[in-house]
Coordinates of C-alpha atoms in Angstrom, one line a residue:
M130 CA 0.0 0.1 0.0
E131 CA 1.6 3.3 -1.1
E132 CA 1.5 6.2 1.2
P133 CA -0.2 9.4 0.2
Q134 CA 2.2 12.2 -1.1
L135 CA 2.0 15.6 0.3
S136 CA 1.5 18.4 -2.1
R137 CA 3.9 21.3 -2.2
L138 CA 3.1 24.8 -2.2
S139 CA 4.8 25.2 -5.7
N140 CA 2.4 22.6 -7.0
L141 CA -0.6 24.7 -6.0
N142 CA -2.3 27.0 -8.5
R143 CA -1.0 30.6 -8.3
D144 CA -4.4 32.0 -8.6
L145 CA -5.5 30.0 -5.6
L146 CA -2.6 31.3 -3.5
S147 CA -3.3 34.8 -4.6
D148 CA -7.1 34.4 -3.7
I149 CA -6.1 33.2 -0.3
A150 CA -3.6 36.1 0.2
S151 CA -6.3 38.7 -0.9
R152 CA -8.2 37.7 2.3
L153 CA -5.3 38.7 4.6
D154 CA -4.5 42.1 6.2
G155 CA -1.3 43.9 5.8
S156 CA 0.5 42.3 8.8
A157 CA -0.5 38.7 7.9
L158 CA 0.4 39.4 4.3
S159 CA 3.9 40.6 5.3
S160 CA 4.3 37.6 7.6
M161 CA 3.4 35.2 4.8
A162 CA 6.1 36.7 2.7
C163 CA 8.7 35.6 5.2
T164 CA 7.7 32.0 5.1
C165 CA 9.1 30.7 1.9
S166 CA 10.2 31.8 -1.6
T167 CA 6.8 30.7 -3.2
L168 CA 4.6 32.7 -0.8
Q169 CA 7.1 35.6 -1.1
L170 CA 6.5 35.8 -4.8
V171 CA 2.7 35.8 -4.2
A172 CA 2.9 38.5 -1.4
Q173 CA 4.9 40.8 -3.7
D174 CA 2.0 41.0 -6.2
Q175 CA 1.2 44.7 -6.5
R176 CA -2.5 43.9 -7.1
L177 CA -2.8 42.5 -3.6
W178 CA -1.2 45.6 -1.9
K179 CA -3.3 47.9 -4.2
K180 CA -6.6 46.3 -3.2
L181 CA -5.6 46.2 0.5
Y182 CA -4.5 49.8 0.2
Y183 CA -7.8 50.9 -1.3
S184 CA -9.8 49.1 1.3
T185 CA -7.8 50.3 4.3
W186 CA -8.0 53.9 3.1
P187 CA -11.1 54.6 0.9
S188 CA -9.8 58.0 -0.1
T189 CA -7.1 56.4 -2.2
S190 CA -9.7 54.9 -4.5
L191 CA -11.3 58.3 -5.3
P192 CA -10.7 59.5 -8.8
E193 CA -8.7 62.5 -7.4
A194 CA -6.2 60.0 -5.9
Q195 CA -5.6 58.0 -8.9
Q196 CA -3.4 60.3 -10.7
L197 CA -1.3 60.7 -7.5
I198 CA -0.6 57.1 -6.5
S199 CA -1.5 55.1 -9.7
S200 CA 2.2 54.4 -10.5
S201 CA 3.3 54.0 -6.8
D202 CA 4.7 51.0 -5.0
F203 CA 1.6 50.1 -3.0
R204 CA 3.5 47.8 -0.8
K205 CA 5.8 50.6 0.3
L206 CA 2.8 53.1 0.6
Y207 CA 1.2 50.6 2.9
A208 CA 4.2 50.2 5.0
D209 CA 4.5 54.0 5.3
S210 CA 0.9 54.8 5.9
F211 CA -0.1 52.0 8.4
P212 CA 2.1 52.7 11.3
L213 CA 1.8 56.0 13.2
L214 CA 4.6 58.5 14.3
L215 CA 6.6 57.8 17.5
H216 CA 8.0 60.3 19.9
Q217 CA 11.5 58.9 19.5
T218 CA 14.3 60.7 17.7
P219 CA 15.1 59.4 14.2
T220 CA 17.2 56.3 13.9
N221 CA 20.8 56.4 12.7
E222 CA 19.7 55.3 9.2
N223 CA 17.3 58.2 8.8
K224 CA 19.7 60.8 10.5
N225 CA 21.9 60.6 7.5
I226 CA 19.0 61.6 5.4
K227 CA 18.6 65.4 5.3
P228 CA 15.2 67.0 4.4
D229 CA 15.1 69.2 1.4
S230 CA 16.1 72.8 1.9
K231 CA 13.5 73.9 -0.7
L232 CA 10.0 72.6 0.2
Y233 CA 7.0 73.5 -1.9
P234 CA 3.4 73.1 -0.9
S235 CA 2.5 71.6 -4.2
D236 CA 4.8 68.6 -3.6
Y237 CA 2.4 67.2 -1.1
A238 CA -1.1 65.8 -1.0
S239 CA -3.4 64.7 1.7
L240 CA -5.5 61.6 1.9
V241 CA -8.1 61.7 4.7
D242 CA -10.7 59.3 5.8
V243 CA -13.1 59.6 8.9
Y244 CA -14.6 56.5 10.4
Y245 CA -17.5 55.9 12.9
K246 CA -18.1 52.4 14.3
N247 CA -15.6 51.0 11.8
L248 CA -17.7 52.6 8.9
C249 CA -15.9 55.1 6.6
V250 CA -18.3 58.1 6.6
F251 CA -16.0 60.7 5.0
S252 CA -13.2 60.6 2.4
K253 CA -11.4 63.3 0.7
V254 CA -8.3 64.1 -1.3
L255 CA -6.5 67.4 -1.2
D256 CA -3.7 68.0 -3.6
G257 CA -1.3 70.5 -2.2
I258 CA -0.8 71.8 1.3
T259 CA -2.2 75.2 0.4
T260 CA -3.9 76.7 -2.5
Y261 CA -1.3 79.4 -2.9
V262 CA 1.0 78.8 -5.9
D263 CA 4.9 78.3 -5.3
V264 CA 6.6 81.7 -5.8
F265 CA 9.6 80.0 -7.3
Q266 CA 7.8 79.2 -10.3
E267 CA 8.5 81.3 -13.4
N268 CA 6.1 84.0 -14.6
H269 CA 4.5 84.5 -11.1
S270 CA 2.7 87.8 -10.5
E271 CA 3.2 90.1 -7.6
S272 CA -0.1 89.1 -5.9
R273 CA 1.2 85.4 -6.0
S274 CA 4.5 86.5 -4.4
A275 CA 2.5 88.4 -1.7
N276 CA 0.3 85.3 -1.1
W277 CA 3.5 83.1 -0.7
T278 CA 5.0 85.5 1.6
W279 CA 1.9 85.9 3.6
F280 CA 1.7 81.9 4.0
L281 CA 5.3 81.6 5.0
N282 CA 5.0 84.1 7.8
S283 CA 1.5 83.5 9.0
P284 CA 0.2 80.9 11.5
F285 CA -0.2 77.7 9.5
K286 CA -3.7 76.0 9.3
L287 CA -4.8 73.7 6.5
Y288 CA -8.5 73.4 6.1
L289 CA -9.9 70.2 4.6
L290 CA -13.4 71.2 5.2
N291 CA -14.5 74.5 6.2
N292 CA -18.3 74.7 6.0
K293 CA -18.3 76.3 2.5
E294 CA -21.1 76.2 0.0
D295 CA -19.5 73.6 -2.1
D296 CA -18.9 71.5 1.0
I297 CA -22.5 71.8 1.8
E298 CA -23.7 70.7 -1.6
N299 CA -21.0 67.8 -1.9
P300 CA -20.1 67.1 1.7
G301 CA -18.1 64.0 0.9
W302 CA -19.5 61.3 3.4
T303 CA -20.5 58.2 1.9
S304 CA -22.6 56.5 4.6
P305 CA -24.9 57.7 7.5
I306 CA -24.1 57.2 11.0
E307 CA -26.7 55.3 13.0
Y308 CA -28.6 57.5 15.5
T309 CA -29.4 55.7 18.6
G310 CA -30.2 58.3 21.1
S311 CA -31.2 61.8 21.9
Q312 CA -27.8 63.1 21.4
Y313 CA -24.1 61.8 21.3
D314 CA -21.9 62.4 24.3
C315 CA -18.1 62.8 24.3
T316 CA -17.6 59.2 25.4
R317 CA -19.4 57.9 22.4
F318 CA -17.2 60.0 20.0
M319 CA -14.1 59.0 21.8
E320 CA -15.0 55.2 21.5
N321 CA -16.4 55.2 18.0
T322 CA -14.5 57.9 16.0
R323 CA -11.4 57.3 14.2
L324 CA -9.4 59.4 11.7
S325 CA -6.5 58.8 9.1
W326 CA -4.6 61.7 7.6
V327 CA -2.0 60.3 5.2
L328 CA 0.4 62.9 3.9
L329 CA 1.8 61.9 0.6
D330 CA 5.1 63.3 -0.8
K331 CA 4.4 63.1 -4.4
K332 CA 8.0 64.1 -5.6
K333 CA 9.7 61.2 -3.4
G334 CA 6.7 58.7 -3.4
R335 CA 6.7 58.5 0.5
A336 CA 3.9 58.6 2.8
V337 CA 3.2 59.2 6.5
N338 CA 0.1 59.1 8.7
V339 CA 0.1 62.2 10.9
S340 CA -3.0 61.4 12.8
S341 CA -3.4 59.6 16.1
W342 CA -6.2 57.3 14.7
R343 CA -7.9 57.4 18.1
P344 CA -9.2 60.8 19.5
A345 CA -7.0 62.4 22.0
L346 CA -9.7 64.9 23.2
V347 CA -13.5 65.3 22.7
K348 CA -15.3 68.4 24.1
R349 CA -18.2 70.6 23.3
C350 CA -17.6 73.4 20.8
W351 CA -18.3 76.9 22.1
P352 CA -20.5 78.8 21.2
Y353 CA -22.3 76.0 19.2
Q354 CA -24.3 74.1 21.7
S355 CA -24.8 71.1 19.3
D356 CA -21.3 70.9 18.1
Y357 CA -18.4 68.8 19.4
M358 CA -14.7 69.3 18.7
I359 CA -12.8 66.0 18.3
Q360 CA -8.9 66.4 18.4
F361 CA -6.4 64.0 16.9
E362 CA -2.8 64.6 17.9
S363 CA 0.7 63.2 16.9
A364 CA 4.1 64.0 18.2
I365 CA 6.8 64.8 15.5
P366 CA 10.4 64.7 16.6
V367 CA 12.2 67.9 15.4
E368 CA 16.0 67.9 16.4
K369 CA 15.8 67.7 20.3
D370 CA 12.3 68.9 20.6
L371 CA 8.8 67.6 19.8
A372 CA 6.4 69.3 17.7
K373 CA 2.6 68.5 17.8
C374 CA 0.5 67.9 14.8
L375 CA -3.1 68.8 15.8
I376 CA -6.1 67.7 13.6
E377 CA -9.4 69.0 14.6
V378 CA -12.9 67.8 13.5
R379 CA -16.0 69.8 14.3
C380 CA -19.3 67.8 14.3
R381 CA -22.8 69.3 14.6
L382 CA -25.5 67.0 16.1
M383 CA -28.7 67.2 14.2
K384 CA -31.8 65.8 16.0
T385 CA -33.8 65.5 12.8
E386 CA -31.0 63.7 10.9
A387 CA -29.8 60.3 11.3
Y388 CA -26.1 61.3 11.4
P389 CA -24.0 64.1 12.8
E390 CA -22.9 66.7 10.2
L391 CA -19.2 67.3 9.6
K392 CA -18.7 71.0 9.6
E393 CA -14.9 71.5 9.8
I394 CA -11.7 69.5 9.5
S395 CA -8.4 71.3 9.9
M396 CA -4.7 70.6 10.7
R397 CA -2.1 72.8 12.4
I398 CA 1.3 72.4 14.0
E399 CA 2.0 73.6 17.6
T400 CA 5.4 73.9 19.4
M401 CA 6.1 72.7 22.9
M402 CA 4.8 76.0 24.2
G403 CA 1.6 75.7 22.6
A404 CA 2.3 78.4 20.0
H405 CA 1.0 78.1 16.4
V406 CA 3.9 77.6 13.9
N407 CA 4.0 79.6 10.6
G408 CA 3.9 78.1 7.2
A409 CA 7.7 78.0 6.5
K410 CA 8.4 76.1 9.7
S411 CA 5.3 73.9 9.3
L412 CA 6.6 72.7 5.9
T413 CA 9.9 71.8 7.6
I414 CA 8.3 69.9 10.4
L415 CA 5.9 68.0 8.2
D416 CA 8.8 67.0 5.8
Q417 CA 10.7 65.7 9.0
A418 CA 7.7 63.4 9.7
F419 CA 8.6 61.3 6.6
Y420 CA 11.9 60.4 8.1
S421 CA 10.7 59.9 11.7
P422 CA 10.3 56.5 13.5
R423 CA 6.9 54.9 13.5
S424 CA 5.1 52.0 15.3
A425 CA 2.0 50.0 14.8
N426 CA 1.7 49.8 18.6
R427 CA -1.0 52.2 19.6
Q428 CA 0.3 52.2 23.2
N429 CA 3.7 53.6 22.1
I430 CA 1.8 56.3 20.3
K431 CA 0.0 57.3 23.4
L432 CA 3.3 57.3 25.3
G433 CA 4.6 59.8 22.8
R434 CA 1.5 62.1 23.3
D435 CA 1.8 61.9 27.1
K436 CA 5.5 62.8 26.9
F437 CA 4.7 65.8 24.9
E438 CA 2.1 67.0 27.3
R439 CA 4.5 66.4 30.3
V440 CA 7.3 68.4 28.7
K441 CA 4.8 71.1 27.6
N442 CA 3.4 71.5 31.1
E443 CA 6.9 71.6 32.5
L444 CA 7.8 74.4 30.2
L445 CA 4.8 76.3 30.9
R446 CA 5.4 75.8 34.6
R447 CA 8.9 77.2 34.2
R448 CA 7.7 80.1 32.1
T449 CA 5.0 81.0 34.7
S450 CA 7.6 80.9 37.5
K451 CA 9.9 83.0 35.6
E452 CA 7.1 85.5 34.9
K453 CA 6.1 85.5 38.7
L454 CA 9.7 86.0 39.6
A455 CA 9.9 88.9 37.2
D456 CA 6.7 90.5 38.5
W457 CA 8.0 90.3 42.1
L458 CA 11.4 91.8 41.1
C459 CA 9.6 94.7 39.4
L460 CA 7.4 95.1 42.4
L461 CA 10.3 95.1 44.7
T462 CA 12.1 97.5 42.5
E463 CA 9.1 99.9 42.5
V464 CA 8.8 99.7 46.3
A465 CA 12.5 100.4 46.7
V466 CA 12.3 103.5 44.4
F467 CA 9.2 104.7 46.2
I468 CA 11.0 104.3 49.7
I469 CA 14.1 106.1 48.4
L470 CA 12.0 109.0 47.0
C471 CA 10.1 109.1 50.3
C472 CA 13.4 109.3 52.3
S473 CA 14.8 111.9 50.0
F474 CA 11.6 114.0 50.3
M475 CA 11.7 113.6 54.2
K476 CA 15.3 114.7 54.2
S477 CA 14.5 117.8 52.2
L478 CA 11.9 118.8 54.6
L479 CA 14.2 118.6 57.5

């Protein structure tokens, strides 16, 4: 009696292996590539990574995104976009890479997706960091040069959605959010809302997710009684300091509708002291994010945000102490001057 022979993976149909691999997520697909040469060839199929990239970030499947990433290496894009930024300093390998000295807003693009209860409710693509043209291009007018100068020196804030007429007519959300109660509270937003903001460097073909995925803070938005402000934060290492990328989403609760209305989505950069950064420095910080270490461990991401807040609070405490000390010195100086003047006046009377 002959023993049955075991089939080798190489004997299986390639389409069957590809069909099995298409049902895996990114981590499982990467692990599969490390098992043997046969599965490695299957896992290197760009069609698998393209399908996975589109399903993970629905904004990448929009027509506006096709011209930006159609010729990209989707496996590399997924590896860049899935992990989030860490608070650590860049590795030795990345320290040798110096960011460009000339940074243009038109070199970047934003791919943004908002989720609620694991359902993508908003997707949008924004080509360029700002609507202003690059002043370094030829045949630019004086008004364009003035706009560029204003952008470089003014506080940076990028609006993805700003309650404009075109946003109301074509808001961008694809599915309604289930409305289960009289109103949403901050806890529900914290537990159910997720946001991904993938920043794409079109010139180098690199990507980075500057969002924290989970909300860092949810609060009511004054003066709108029915609005909530949801904040997503990430810490970007800049030399020996940390900068904070702050993404804010303002939602309005509508009792007559089945879903909250997205009113505003914006991003800005803050320093350790909580000061807004201008456009020129923001471009440098965002470019540094492409070379920063990342991690898929959400706990490590939270540690980075906590470290940023601790250092920020310590700096604020020191500044407050210095200001109080300066106030006391000024007060003592004024008292000393007053006493000297009084003594001089008394001596003159005598």
